[in-house]
Coordinates of C-alpha atoms in Angstrom, one line a residue:
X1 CA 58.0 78.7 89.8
X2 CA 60.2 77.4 86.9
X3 CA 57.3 78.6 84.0
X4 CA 57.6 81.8 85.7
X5 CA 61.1 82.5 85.0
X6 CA 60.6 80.7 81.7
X7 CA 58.4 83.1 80.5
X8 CA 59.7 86.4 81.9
X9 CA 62.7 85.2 80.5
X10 CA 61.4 84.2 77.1
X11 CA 60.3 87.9 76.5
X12 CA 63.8 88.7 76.8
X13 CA 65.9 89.3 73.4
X14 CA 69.6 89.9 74.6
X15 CA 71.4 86.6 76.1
X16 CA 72.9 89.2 78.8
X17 CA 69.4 90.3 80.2
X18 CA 68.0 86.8 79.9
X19 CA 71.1 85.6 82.2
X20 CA 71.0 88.6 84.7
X21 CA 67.1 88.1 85.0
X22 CA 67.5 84.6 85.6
X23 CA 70.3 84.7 88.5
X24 CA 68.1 87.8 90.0
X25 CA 64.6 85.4 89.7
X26 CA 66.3 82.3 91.2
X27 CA 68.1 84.6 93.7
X28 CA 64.6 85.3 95.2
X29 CA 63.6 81.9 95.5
X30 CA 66.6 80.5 97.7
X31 CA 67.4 81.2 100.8
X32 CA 70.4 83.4 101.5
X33 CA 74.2 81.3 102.8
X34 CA 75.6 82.1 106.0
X35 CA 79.2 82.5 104.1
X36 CA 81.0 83.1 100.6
X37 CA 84.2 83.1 99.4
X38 CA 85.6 86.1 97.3
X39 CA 88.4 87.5 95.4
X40 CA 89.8 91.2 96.4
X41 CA 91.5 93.2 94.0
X42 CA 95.3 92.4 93.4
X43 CA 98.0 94.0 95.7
X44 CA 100.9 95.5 94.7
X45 CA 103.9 94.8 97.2
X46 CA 107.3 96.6 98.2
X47 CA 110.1 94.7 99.9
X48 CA 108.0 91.7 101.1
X49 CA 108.0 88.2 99.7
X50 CA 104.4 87.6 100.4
X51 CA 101.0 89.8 101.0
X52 CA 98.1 89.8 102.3
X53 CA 95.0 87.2 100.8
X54 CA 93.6 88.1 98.0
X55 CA 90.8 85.2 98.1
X56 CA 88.8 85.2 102.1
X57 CA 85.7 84.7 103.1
X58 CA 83.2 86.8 104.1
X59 CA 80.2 85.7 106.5
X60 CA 76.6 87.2 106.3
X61 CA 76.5 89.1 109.4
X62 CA 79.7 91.1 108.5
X63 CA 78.4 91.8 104.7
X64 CA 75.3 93.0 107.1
X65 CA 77.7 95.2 109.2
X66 CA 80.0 96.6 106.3
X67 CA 77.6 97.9 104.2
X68 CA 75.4 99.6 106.9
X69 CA 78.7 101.1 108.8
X70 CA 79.8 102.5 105.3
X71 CA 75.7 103.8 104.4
X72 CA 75.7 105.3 108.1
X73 CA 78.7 107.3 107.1
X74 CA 77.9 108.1 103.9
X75 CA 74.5 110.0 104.6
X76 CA 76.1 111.3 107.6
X77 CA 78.3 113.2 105.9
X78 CA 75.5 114.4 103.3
X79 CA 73.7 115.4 106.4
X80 CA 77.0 117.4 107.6
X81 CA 76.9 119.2 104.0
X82 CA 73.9 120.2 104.1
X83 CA 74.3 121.4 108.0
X84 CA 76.8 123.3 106.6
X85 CA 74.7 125.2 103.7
X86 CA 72.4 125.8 105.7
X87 CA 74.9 127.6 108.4
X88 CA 74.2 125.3 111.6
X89 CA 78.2 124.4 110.8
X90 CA 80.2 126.6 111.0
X91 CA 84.2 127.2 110.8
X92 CA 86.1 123.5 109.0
X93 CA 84.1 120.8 107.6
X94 CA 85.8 118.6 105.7
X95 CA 83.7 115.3 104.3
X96 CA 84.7 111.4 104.0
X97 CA 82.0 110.5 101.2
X98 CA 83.7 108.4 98.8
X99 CA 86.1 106.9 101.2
X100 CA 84.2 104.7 103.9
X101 CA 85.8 101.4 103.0
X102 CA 88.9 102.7 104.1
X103 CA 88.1 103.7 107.9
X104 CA 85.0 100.3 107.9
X105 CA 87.9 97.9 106.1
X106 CA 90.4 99.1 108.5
X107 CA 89.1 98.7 111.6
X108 CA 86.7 95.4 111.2
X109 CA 90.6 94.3 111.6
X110 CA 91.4 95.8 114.3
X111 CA 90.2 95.5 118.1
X112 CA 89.3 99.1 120.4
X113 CA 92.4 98.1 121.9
X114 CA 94.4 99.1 119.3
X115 CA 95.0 102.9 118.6
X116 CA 94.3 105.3 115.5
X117 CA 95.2 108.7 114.8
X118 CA 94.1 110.6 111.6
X119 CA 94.2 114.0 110.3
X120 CA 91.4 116.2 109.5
X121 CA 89.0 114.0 107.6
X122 CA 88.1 112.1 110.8
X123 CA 83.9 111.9 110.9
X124 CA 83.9 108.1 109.6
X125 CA 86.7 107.5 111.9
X126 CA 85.0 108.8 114.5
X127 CA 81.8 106.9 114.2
X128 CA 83.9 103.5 113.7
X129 CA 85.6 104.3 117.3
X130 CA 82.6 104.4 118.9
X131 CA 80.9 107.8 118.9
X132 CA 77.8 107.9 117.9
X133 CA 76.0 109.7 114.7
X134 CA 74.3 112.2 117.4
X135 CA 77.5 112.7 119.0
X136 CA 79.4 113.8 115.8
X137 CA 76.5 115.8 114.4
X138 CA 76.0 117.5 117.8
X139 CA 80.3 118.3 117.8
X140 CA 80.0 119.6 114.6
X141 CA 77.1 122.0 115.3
X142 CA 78.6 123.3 118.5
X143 CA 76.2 122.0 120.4
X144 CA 77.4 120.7 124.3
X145 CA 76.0 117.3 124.0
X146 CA 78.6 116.6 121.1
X147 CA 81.4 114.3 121.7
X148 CA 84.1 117.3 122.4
X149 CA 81.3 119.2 124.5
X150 CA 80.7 121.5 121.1
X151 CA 84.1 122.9 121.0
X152 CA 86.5 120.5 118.6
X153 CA 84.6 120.7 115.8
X154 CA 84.8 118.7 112.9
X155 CA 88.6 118.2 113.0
X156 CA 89.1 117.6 116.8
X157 CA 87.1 114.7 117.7
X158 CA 88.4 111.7 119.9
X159 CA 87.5 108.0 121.7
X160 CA 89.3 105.8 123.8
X161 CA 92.2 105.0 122.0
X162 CA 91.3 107.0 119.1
X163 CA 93.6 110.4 119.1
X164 CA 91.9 112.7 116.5
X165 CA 91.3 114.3 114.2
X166 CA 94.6 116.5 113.7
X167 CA 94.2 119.8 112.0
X168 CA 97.9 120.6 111.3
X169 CA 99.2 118.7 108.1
X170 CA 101.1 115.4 108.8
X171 CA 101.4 116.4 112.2
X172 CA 99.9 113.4 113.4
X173 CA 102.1 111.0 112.1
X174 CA 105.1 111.4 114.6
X175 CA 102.2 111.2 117.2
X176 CA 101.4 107.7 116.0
X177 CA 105.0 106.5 116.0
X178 CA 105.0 107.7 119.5
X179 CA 101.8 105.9 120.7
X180 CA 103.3 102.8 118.6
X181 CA 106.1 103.2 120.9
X182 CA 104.0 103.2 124.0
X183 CA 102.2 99.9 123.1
X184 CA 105.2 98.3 122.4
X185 CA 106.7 99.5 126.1
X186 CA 103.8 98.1 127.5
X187 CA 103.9 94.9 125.5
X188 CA 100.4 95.2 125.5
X189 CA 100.2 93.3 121.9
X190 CA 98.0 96.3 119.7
X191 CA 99.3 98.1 117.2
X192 CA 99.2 101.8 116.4
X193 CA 97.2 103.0 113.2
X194 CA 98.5 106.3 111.9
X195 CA 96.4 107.4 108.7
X196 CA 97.6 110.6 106.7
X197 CA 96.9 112.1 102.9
X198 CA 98.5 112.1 99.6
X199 CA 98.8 115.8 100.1
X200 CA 100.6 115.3 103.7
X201 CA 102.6 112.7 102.5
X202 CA 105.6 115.4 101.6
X203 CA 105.7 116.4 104.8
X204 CA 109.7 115.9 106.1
X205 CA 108.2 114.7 109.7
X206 CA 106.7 111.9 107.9
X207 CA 110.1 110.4 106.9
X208 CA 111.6 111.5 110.3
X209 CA 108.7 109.1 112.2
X210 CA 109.5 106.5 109.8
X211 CA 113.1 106.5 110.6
X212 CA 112.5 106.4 114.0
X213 CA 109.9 103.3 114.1
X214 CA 111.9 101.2 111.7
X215 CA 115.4 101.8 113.9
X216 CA 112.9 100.4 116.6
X217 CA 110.8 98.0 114.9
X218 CA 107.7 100.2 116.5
X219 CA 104.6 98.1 116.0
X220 CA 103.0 101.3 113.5
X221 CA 101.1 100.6 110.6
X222 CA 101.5 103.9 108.2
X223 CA 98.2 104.5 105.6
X224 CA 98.2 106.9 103.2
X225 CA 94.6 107.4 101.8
X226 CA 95.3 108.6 98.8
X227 CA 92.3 110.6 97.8
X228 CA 94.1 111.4 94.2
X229 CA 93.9 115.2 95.1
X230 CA 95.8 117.3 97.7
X231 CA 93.9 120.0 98.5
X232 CA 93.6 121.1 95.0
X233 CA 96.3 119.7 93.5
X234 CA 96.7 116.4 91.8
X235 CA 99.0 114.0 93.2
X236 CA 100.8 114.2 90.0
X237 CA 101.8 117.6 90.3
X238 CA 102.5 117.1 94.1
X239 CA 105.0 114.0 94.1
X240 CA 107.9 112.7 92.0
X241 CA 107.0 109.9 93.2
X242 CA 103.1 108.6 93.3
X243 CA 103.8 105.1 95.1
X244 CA 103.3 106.0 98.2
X245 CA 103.7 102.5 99.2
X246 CA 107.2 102.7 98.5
X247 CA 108.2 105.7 99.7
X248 CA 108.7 103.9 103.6
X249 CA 112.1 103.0 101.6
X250 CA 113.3 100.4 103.9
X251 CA 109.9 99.6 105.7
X252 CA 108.1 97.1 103.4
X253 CA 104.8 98.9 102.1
X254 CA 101.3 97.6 100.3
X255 CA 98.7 99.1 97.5
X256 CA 95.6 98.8 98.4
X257 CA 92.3 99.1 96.4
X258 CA 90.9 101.7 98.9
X259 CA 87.1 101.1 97.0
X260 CA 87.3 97.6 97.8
X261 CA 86.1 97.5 101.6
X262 CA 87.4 93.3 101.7
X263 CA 90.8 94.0 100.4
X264 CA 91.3 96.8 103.2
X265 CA 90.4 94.6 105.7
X266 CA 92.7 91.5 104.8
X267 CA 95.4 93.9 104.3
X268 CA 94.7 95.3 107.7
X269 CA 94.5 91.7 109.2
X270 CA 98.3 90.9 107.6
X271 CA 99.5 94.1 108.7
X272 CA 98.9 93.8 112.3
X273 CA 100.0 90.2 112.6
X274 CA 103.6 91.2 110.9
X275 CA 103.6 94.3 113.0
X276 CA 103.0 92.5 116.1
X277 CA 105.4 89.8 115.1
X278 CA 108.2 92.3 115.9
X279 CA 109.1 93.0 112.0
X280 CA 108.3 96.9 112.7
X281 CA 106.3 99.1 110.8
X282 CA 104.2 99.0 107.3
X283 CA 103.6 101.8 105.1
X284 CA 100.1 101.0 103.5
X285 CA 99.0 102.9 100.2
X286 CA 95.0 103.2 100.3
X287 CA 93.7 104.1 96.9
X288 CA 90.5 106.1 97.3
X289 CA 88.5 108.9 95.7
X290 CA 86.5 112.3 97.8
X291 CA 83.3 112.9 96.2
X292 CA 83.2 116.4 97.5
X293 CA 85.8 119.6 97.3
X294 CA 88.5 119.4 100.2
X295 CA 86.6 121.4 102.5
X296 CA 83.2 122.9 102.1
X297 CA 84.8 126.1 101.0
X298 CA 85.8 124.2 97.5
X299 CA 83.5 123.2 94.9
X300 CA 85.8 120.1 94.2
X301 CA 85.3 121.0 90.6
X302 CA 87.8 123.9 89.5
X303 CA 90.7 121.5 89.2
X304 CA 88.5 118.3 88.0
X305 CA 86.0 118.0 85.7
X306 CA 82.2 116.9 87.0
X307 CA 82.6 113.7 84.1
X308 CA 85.3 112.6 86.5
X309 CA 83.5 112.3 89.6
X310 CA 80.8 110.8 88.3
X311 CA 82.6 108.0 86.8
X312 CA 84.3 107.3 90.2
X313 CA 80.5 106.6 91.6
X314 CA 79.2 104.8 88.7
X315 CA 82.5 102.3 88.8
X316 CA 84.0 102.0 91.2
X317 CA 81.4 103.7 94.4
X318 CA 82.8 101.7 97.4
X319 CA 78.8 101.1 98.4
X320 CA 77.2 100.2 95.3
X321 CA 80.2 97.4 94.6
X322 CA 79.9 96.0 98.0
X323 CA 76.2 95.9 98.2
X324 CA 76.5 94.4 94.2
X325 CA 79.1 91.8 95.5
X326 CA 77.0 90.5 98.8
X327 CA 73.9 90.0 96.8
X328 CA 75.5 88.3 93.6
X329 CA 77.1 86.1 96.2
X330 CA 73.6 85.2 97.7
X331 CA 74.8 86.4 101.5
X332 CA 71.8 88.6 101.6
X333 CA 68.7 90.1 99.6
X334 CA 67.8 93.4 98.0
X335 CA 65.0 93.7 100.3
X336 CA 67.1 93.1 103.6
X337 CA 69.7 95.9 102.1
X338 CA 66.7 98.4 101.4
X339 CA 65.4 97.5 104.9
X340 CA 69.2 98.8 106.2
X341 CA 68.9 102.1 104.4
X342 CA 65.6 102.5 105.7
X343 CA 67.1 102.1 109.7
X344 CA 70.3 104.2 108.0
X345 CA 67.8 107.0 107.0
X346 CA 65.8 107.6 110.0
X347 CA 68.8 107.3 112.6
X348 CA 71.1 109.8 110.8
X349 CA 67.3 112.2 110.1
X350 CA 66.5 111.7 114.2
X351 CA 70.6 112.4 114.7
X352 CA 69.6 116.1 112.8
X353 CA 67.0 116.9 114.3
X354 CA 68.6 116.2 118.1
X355 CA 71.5 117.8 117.1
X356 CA 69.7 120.9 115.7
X357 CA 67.5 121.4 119.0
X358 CA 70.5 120.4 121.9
X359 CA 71.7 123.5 123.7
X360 CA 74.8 125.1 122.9
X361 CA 77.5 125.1 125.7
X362 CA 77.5 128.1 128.3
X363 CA 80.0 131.0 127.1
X364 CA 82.2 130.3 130.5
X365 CA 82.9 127.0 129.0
X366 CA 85.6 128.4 127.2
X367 CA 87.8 128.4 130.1
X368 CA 87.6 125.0 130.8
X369 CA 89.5 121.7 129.6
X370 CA 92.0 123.6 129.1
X371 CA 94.4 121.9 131.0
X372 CA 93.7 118.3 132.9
X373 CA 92.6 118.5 136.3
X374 CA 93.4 122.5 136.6
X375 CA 93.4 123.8 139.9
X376 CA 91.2 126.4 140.7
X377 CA 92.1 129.9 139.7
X378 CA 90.8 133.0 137.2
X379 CA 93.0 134.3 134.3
X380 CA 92.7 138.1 134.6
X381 CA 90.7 139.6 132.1
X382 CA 89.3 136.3 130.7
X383 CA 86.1 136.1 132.6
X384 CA 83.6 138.5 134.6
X385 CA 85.2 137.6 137.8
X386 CA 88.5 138.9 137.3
X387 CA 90.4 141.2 139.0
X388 CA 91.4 144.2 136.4
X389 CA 94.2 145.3 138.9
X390 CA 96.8 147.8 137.3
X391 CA 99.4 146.8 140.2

């Protein structure tokens, strides 16, 4: 084995190539460890003593999980995209590539007892809560076996404890501090996740919800993911103010990395236990990037330049520096991680194709769900059946 690598790495003329060929060679003779410790990029703190860890561990069957949940999301949305092109979408679409270590870091934290309500860019979220890749694709499409029956769309999606998917800017916010307020009534020990954008995070009802959960100590946990642009508009030339960890004021707040899918998740872990501990709320700061224009009506590109976005995904992708991480740290092997995009591929291309062929809903479904358990009655002029009385 050892003339092998000798003489592979012989040929070799730079000292950099002849170390990275060696780690990858004797990498492919051992066995993979069951756990490894690593360092997460540095936080940056507001009004708190102490943060969350910035060395953890991380076991082989989450690196597995991690870096599948954030593939399955990824070429889910490029499937959505191209749904969309090809006019099987229609109406809103607006994608989460770029940002999946902030919904899989968040909630590999959390438990499906604890709530989360988010805004518009809600497909990852949605597949982290529990719907499934059909289920999404199928919603978005319009089709009845999606997860809203075909008629929410890509912005109105929702699981058991997860409440959307909110189309109106920052309007969900003072709906988290209420649900917050509804776990702490019940003293049921969760915690409410309330995510909004840069671009949202102006919003005056924002501040009004944050008043109200730290004058109750509300066991909330505010994240901004902080795509850099708000609609089209950089943060810069939105905010006074760019920390959006600070701007809880008196509610202690946390940067996060929002690439790194391991420093989401530890600062996730801290901020429920001080949340729970009756402290009150957090306002979390997740730095991320979109790879796509806000909504499929924007390019993405009139406002930034193309040299931009590709340097996000060369340096800092949140995929490619997981999947770099795990196998550097011998927790698993390129082939097992090619075998996982492989299962990725065909689940998400089977998801299409199910999703493409279900049935749409009837046209008299549009009278339904309005209301919870509505008792029987017509809405003149609504459906066929109606009376078209004049008196």
């Amino acid at each position: 084995m050892f003339s092998g690598i000798v003489s592979r790495v012989s040929s070799l003329s730079s000292s950099s190539s002849k170390k990275a060929v060696v780690c990858t060679l004797l990498r492919s003779y051992s066995s993979t460890v069951n756990e490894a410790s690593l360092s997460v990029t540095p936080y940056k703190l507001h009004k708190l003593d102490e943060g969350p860890n910035t060395e953890t561990t991380l076991t082989r069957d989450d690196a597995l999980k991690y870096y599948r949940e954030m593939q399955v999301i990824r070429r889910m949305e490029t499937a959505a995209g191209t749904l969309y092109k090809s006019k099987e979408i229609r109406g809103f679409c607006h994608l989460y590539s770029g940002q999946e270590a902030c919904c899989v870091g968040i909630q590999n934290a959390l438990t499906l007892d604890d709530a989360i309500i988010t805004a518009y860019r809600a497909h990852g979220w949605a597949y982290m809560r529990g719907i499934s890749v059909h289920g999404i694709l199928a919603e978005l499409t319009g089709r009845k076996t999606g997860c809203a029956k075909g008629k929410g769309g890509s912005m109105h999606m929702y699981a058991k404890n997860f409440y959307g998917g909110n189309g109106i800017v920052g309007a969900q916010v003072p709906l988290g501090a209420g649900i917050a307020l509804a776990h702490q009534y019940r003293n049921d020990n969760t915690v409410c996740v309330t995510l909004y954008g840069d671009g949202a995070a102006n919003q005056g009802q924002i501040f009004e919800a944050f008043n109200m959960s730290k004058l109750w100590d509300l066991p909330c946990i505010y994240v901004c993911e902080n795509n850099k642009y708000g609609m089209g508009t950089a943060v810069e030339r939105a905010a006074a103010s760019t920390d959006y960890y600070t701007r809880g004021d008196y509610i202690p707040g946390i940067w996060i990395d929002g690439m790194d899918v391991i420093a989401v998740r530890e600062a996730t872990k801290f901020s429920k236990e001080y949340c729970l501990s009756g402290k009150g709320p957090l306002v979390l700061e997740v730095e991320t990037y979109r790879y796509h224009g806000h909504s499929m009506s924007d390019p993405g590109t009139s406002y930034r330049t193309r040299e931009e976005v590709q340097e996000v995904r060369q340096q800092r992708d949140p995929i490619s520096s997981f999947r770099s991480r795990i196998v550097e740290a011998n927790l698993v092997t390129e082939a097992e991680l090619k075998d996982v995009d492989k299962d990725v591929r065909k689940e998400v291309d089977d998801a299409v194709g199910k999703a493409k062929s279900d049935p749409r809903p009837a046209i008299t479904e549009t009278y339904t769900h309005v209301y919870h358990n509505t008792p029987g009655y017509s809405v003149r002029g609504c459906d066929a059946f109606s009376v078209h009385a004049s008196s």
